[in-house]
Amino acid sequence: MLKRFLAGATFGVLACAAPASDSPLSKIGVTSSGGALSLPMQIALSMTLMVLLPAVVMSITPFLRITIVLHFLRQALGTQNTPSNQVLIGLALFLSILIMQPVITDVYHNAWEPMDQGRVSASQAFDAGAKPIKAFLSRFTREKDVKLFLEMTKAPAPRNAGDLDLQVLVPAYILSELKTGFQIGAMLFLPFLVIDLVVASVTLSIGMVQLPPVMLSAPFKILLFVLVDGWNLVVGSLVKSFY
């Protein structure tokens, strides 16, 4: 789908390169008299990219796994809205940029620079830029999820991961990251669940039925998390899981 879009965009650019009188796009306001994209069309394309960018960042980067794990961690600590959603999303965003920096650098040097300099077409730039993205996504995608979307799209089985289409690889990566994030979140819950069980048993045994066990266990969970330097361990483990 993305490849068709870029191919169509390339066709549109080639059509715009023709004289204004010969180009049908100039008659409907897509191009200007000089053959370039008109200002309204540029604004429309920019707005479209801005709308799609957050979904791309959240879906095909480590942002997905990191936000799930941090959400489970906050729930396990029982701190309600501390840290706030803005802090967790900001942390996940900067960690995602750190992890994706080599991939972004490869895409910039192998695809954007040659296309900006006019050495390759938009379609060729897309193929070159898709290679490092596919290599990153396939490292963390389960084979079971890939098979599922290959069956749904009725696409032939590829010879290797590099031959997978992005329309198959991206949703398979999202499913794999969802499972991985939930697995890590469940493991984070276990030690705090033990503290909750111990505190609940003690309060019931001494007859403190009016006081919620959560109020007593919360300070112990936070103290344990601080003593073991939990943020360093969680963030360090998350980042290392992508290398």
Coordinates of C-alpha atoms in Angstrom, one line a residue:
M1 CA 0.0 0.0 0.0
L2 CA 2.8 2.4 1.0
K3 CA 4.7 1.5 -2.1
R4 CA 1.7 2.2 -4.3
F5 CA 1.3 5.6 -2.7
L6 CA 4.9 6.5 -3.3
A7 CA 4.7 5.2 -6.9
G8 CA 1.6 7.3 -7.4
A9 CA 3.4 10.3 -5.9
T10 CA 6.4 9.7 -8.3
F11 CA 4.0 9.5 -11.2
G12 CA 2.4 12.8 -10.1
V13 CA 5.9 14.5 -9.8
L14 CA 6.8 13.3 -13.3
A15 CA 3.5 14.6 -14.6
C16 CA 4.2 17.9 -13.0
A17 CA 7.5 18.1 -14.8
A18 CA 5.7 18.4 -18.1
P19 CA 4.7 21.9 -19.4
A20 CA 1.8 23.5 -17.6
S21 CA -0.4 23.5 -20.6
D22 CA 0.2 19.7 -21.2
S23 CA -0.3 18.7 -17.5
P24 CA -3.9 17.9 -16.6
L25 CA -3.0 18.3 -12.9
S26 CA -2.5 22.0 -13.3
K27 CA -6.1 22.3 -14.4
I28 CA -7.5 21.0 -11.1
G29 CA -5.1 23.0 -8.9
V30 CA -2.8 20.2 -7.9
T31 CA 0.2 21.9 -9.6
S32 CA 1.2 25.5 -10.1
S33 CA 2.1 27.1 -13.4
G34 CA 5.7 26.2 -13.0
G35 CA 4.9 22.5 -12.8
A36 CA 5.6 22.1 -9.0
L37 CA 3.1 21.1 -6.4
S38 CA 0.8 23.9 -5.6
L39 CA 0.7 25.5 -2.1
P40 CA -2.7 23.9 -1.2
M41 CA -1.5 20.5 -2.2
Q42 CA 1.7 20.9 -0.2
I43 CA -0.3 21.9 2.8
A44 CA -2.6 18.9 2.4
L45 CA 0.3 16.5 2.0
S46 CA 2.0 18.0 5.1
M47 CA -1.1 17.7 7.2
T48 CA -1.6 14.1 6.1
L49 CA 2.0 13.2 7.1
M50 CA 1.5 15.0 10.5
V51 CA -1.6 12.9 11.2
L52 CA 0.1 9.7 10.3
L53 CA 3.4 10.4 12.1
P54 CA 2.2 9.7 15.7
A55 CA 0.6 6.4 14.6
V56 CA 3.9 5.4 12.9
V57 CA 6.0 6.4 16.0
M58 CA 3.7 4.5 18.3
S59 CA 3.5 1.4 16.1
I60 CA 6.8 0.6 14.5
T61 CA 9.2 1.7 17.2
P62 CA 10.1 0.5 20.7
F63 CA 7.6 3.1 22.0
L64 CA 4.8 0.4 22.1
R65 CA 6.7 -2.0 24.3
I66 CA 8.1 0.7 26.6
T67 CA 4.7 2.4 27.2
I68 CA 3.0 -0.9 28.1
V69 CA 5.8 -1.9 30.5
L70 CA 5.8 1.5 32.2
H71 CA 2.0 1.4 32.5
F72 CA 2.1 -2.0 34.2
L73 CA 4.9 -0.8 36.5
R74 CA 2.8 2.1 37.7
Q75 CA -0.2 -0.1 38.3
A76 CA 2.0 -2.6 40.2
L77 CA 3.3 0.2 42.4
G78 CA -0.2 1.4 43.1
T79 CA 0.8 5.0 42.8
Q80 CA -2.3 6.0 40.7
N81 CA -1.2 8.8 38.4
T82 CA 2.4 9.2 39.6
P83 CA 4.4 9.4 37.4
S84 CA 1.9 11.2 35.2
N85 CA 1.1 10.1 31.7
Q86 CA 3.1 13.0 30.2
V87 CA 6.2 11.9 32.0
L88 CA 5.8 8.2 31.0
I89 CA 5.1 9.1 27.4
G90 CA 8.1 11.5 27.3
L91 CA 10.4 8.9 28.8
A92 CA 9.2 6.3 26.3
L93 CA 9.6 8.7 23.4
F94 CA 13.2 9.6 24.2
L95 CA 14.1 6.0 24.8
S96 CA 12.6 5.1 21.5
I97 CA 14.6 7.8 19.7
L98 CA 17.8 6.5 21.4
I99 CA 17.1 2.9 20.3
M100 CA 16.0 3.9 16.8
Q101 CA 18.9 6.3 16.1
P102 CA 21.0 3.8 14.1
V103 CA 17.9 2.9 12.0
I104 CA 17.0 6.5 11.4
T105 CA 20.6 7.3 10.4
D106 CA 20.6 4.5 7.9
V107 CA 17.3 5.6 6.4
Y108 CA 18.5 9.2 6.1
H109 CA 21.8 8.4 4.5
N110 CA 20.6 5.6 2.2
A111 CA 17.2 7.0 1.1
W112 CA 16.6 10.6 2.0
E113 CA 19.9 12.1 1.0
P114 CA 20.1 10.4 -2.5
M115 CA 16.5 11.4 -3.2
D116 CA 17.1 15.0 -2.0
Q117 CA 20.1 15.2 -4.3
G118 CA 18.1 13.8 -7.2
R119 CA 20.2 10.7 -7.6
V120 CA 17.3 8.3 -7.1
S121 CA 13.6 8.4 -7.6
A122 CA 11.0 8.3 -4.7
S123 CA 10.3 4.6 -5.4
Q124 CA 14.0 3.7 -5.2
A125 CA 14.4 5.8 -2.1
F126 CA 11.4 4.0 -0.5
D127 CA 13.0 0.6 -1.3
A128 CA 16.4 1.7 0.2
G129 CA 14.8 3.2 3.3
A130 CA 12.6 0.2 3.9
K131 CA 15.6 -2.2 4.2
P132 CA 16.9 -1.0 7.6
I133 CA 13.3 -0.7 8.9
K134 CA 12.5 -4.2 7.8
A135 CA 15.7 -5.5 9.4
F136 CA 14.8 -3.9 12.7
L137 CA 11.2 -5.0 12.7
S138 CA 12.0 -8.6 11.7
R139 CA 14.4 -9.0 14.7
F140 CA 11.5 -8.6 17.2
T141 CA 8.7 -10.2 15.2
R142 CA 7.5 -13.7 15.9
E143 CA 7.2 -16.2 13.1
K144 CA 3.8 -17.1 14.2
D145 CA 2.5 -13.6 13.8
V146 CA 4.1 -13.3 10.4
K147 CA 2.3 -16.5 9.3
L148 CA -1.0 -15.2 10.5
F149 CA -0.9 -12.1 8.3
L150 CA 0.5 -14.0 5.4
E151 CA -2.5 -16.2 5.6
M152 CA -4.9 -13.2 6.0
T153 CA -3.4 -11.4 3.0
K154 CA -2.9 -14.7 1.0
A155 CA 0.6 -13.6 0.2
P156 CA 3.2 -16.1 -0.9
A157 CA 5.8 -17.2 1.7
P158 CA 9.0 -15.1 1.4
R159 CA 12.4 -16.6 1.0
N160 CA 13.8 -14.4 3.9
A161 CA 12.7 -11.6 6.2
G162 CA 13.9 -9.0 3.8
D163 CA 11.3 -10.1 1.2
L164 CA 8.4 -9.5 3.6
D165 CA 6.1 -6.6 2.7
L166 CA 5.6 -3.9 5.2
Q167 CA 1.9 -4.4 5.2
V168 CA 2.6 -7.8 6.7
L169 CA 5.6 -7.1 8.8
V170 CA 4.2 -4.0 10.6
P171 CA 1.0 -5.6 12.1
A172 CA 3.0 -8.7 12.9
Y173 CA 5.5 -6.6 14.8
I174 CA 2.8 -4.8 16.7
L175 CA 1.3 -8.1 17.8
S176 CA 4.7 -9.4 18.9
E177 CA 5.4 -6.3 20.8
L178 CA 2.1 -6.4 22.6
K179 CA 2.8 -10.0 23.8
T180 CA 6.3 -9.1 24.9
G181 CA 5.1 -6.0 26.7
F182 CA 2.4 -7.9 28.6
Q183 CA 4.9 -10.7 29.5
I184 CA 7.3 -8.2 31.0
G185 CA 4.5 -6.4 32.7
A186 CA 3.3 -9.6 34.3
M187 CA 6.8 -10.4 35.6
L188 CA 7.0 -6.9 37.1
F189 CA 3.7 -7.5 38.9
L190 CA 4.8 -10.6 40.7
P191 CA 7.1 -9.2 43.5
F192 CA 4.6 -6.4 44.3
L193 CA 1.8 -8.9 44.3
V194 CA 3.7 -10.9 47.0
I195 CA 3.9 -7.7 49.1
D196 CA 0.2 -7.2 48.7
L197 CA -0.6 -10.7 49.8
V198 CA 1.7 -10.5 52.8
V199 CA 0.3 -7.2 54.0
A200 CA -3.3 -8.4 53.4
S201 CA -2.7 -11.6 55.4
V202 CA -1.1 -9.6 58.3
T203 CA -3.9 -7.1 58.4
L204 CA -6.6 -9.8 58.4
S205 CA -4.8 -11.8 61.1
I206 CA -4.7 -8.9 63.5
G207 CA -8.3 -7.8 62.7
M208 CA -7.6 -4.6 60.8
V209 CA -10.5 -5.2 58.5
Q210 CA -11.4 -1.5 58.2
L211 CA -8.1 -0.4 56.8
P212 CA -7.5 -1.2 53.1
P213 CA -4.4 -3.4 52.7
V214 CA -3.5 -1.3 49.6
M215 CA -2.8 1.8 51.8
L216 CA -0.4 -0.2 53.9
S217 CA 1.4 -2.1 51.1
A218 CA 2.0 1.0 48.9
P219 CA 4.8 2.5 51.1
F220 CA 6.5 -0.9 51.3
K221 CA 6.3 -1.4 47.5
I222 CA 7.7 2.1 46.9
L223 CA 10.5 1.6 49.4
L224 CA 11.4 -1.7 47.9
F225 CA 11.4 -0.2 44.4
V226 CA 13.6 2.7 45.5
L227 CA 16.1 0.5 47.4
V228 CA 16.7 -1.8 44.4
D229 CA 17.0 1.3 42.1
G230 CA 14.0 0.1 40.2
W231 CA 13.9 2.8 37.5
N232 CA 17.5 2.1 36.5
L233 CA 16.8 -1.7 36.4
V234 CA 13.6 -1.4 34.4
V235 CA 14.8 1.2 31.9
G236 CA 18.1 -0.5 31.5
S237 CA 16.5 -3.9 30.8
L238 CA 14.1 -2.4 28.4
V239 CA 16.8 -0.6 26.3
K240 CA 19.1 -3.7 26.4
S241 CA 16.2 -5.9 25.2
F242 CA 16.4 -4.1 21.8
Y243 CA 20.2 -4.7 21.3

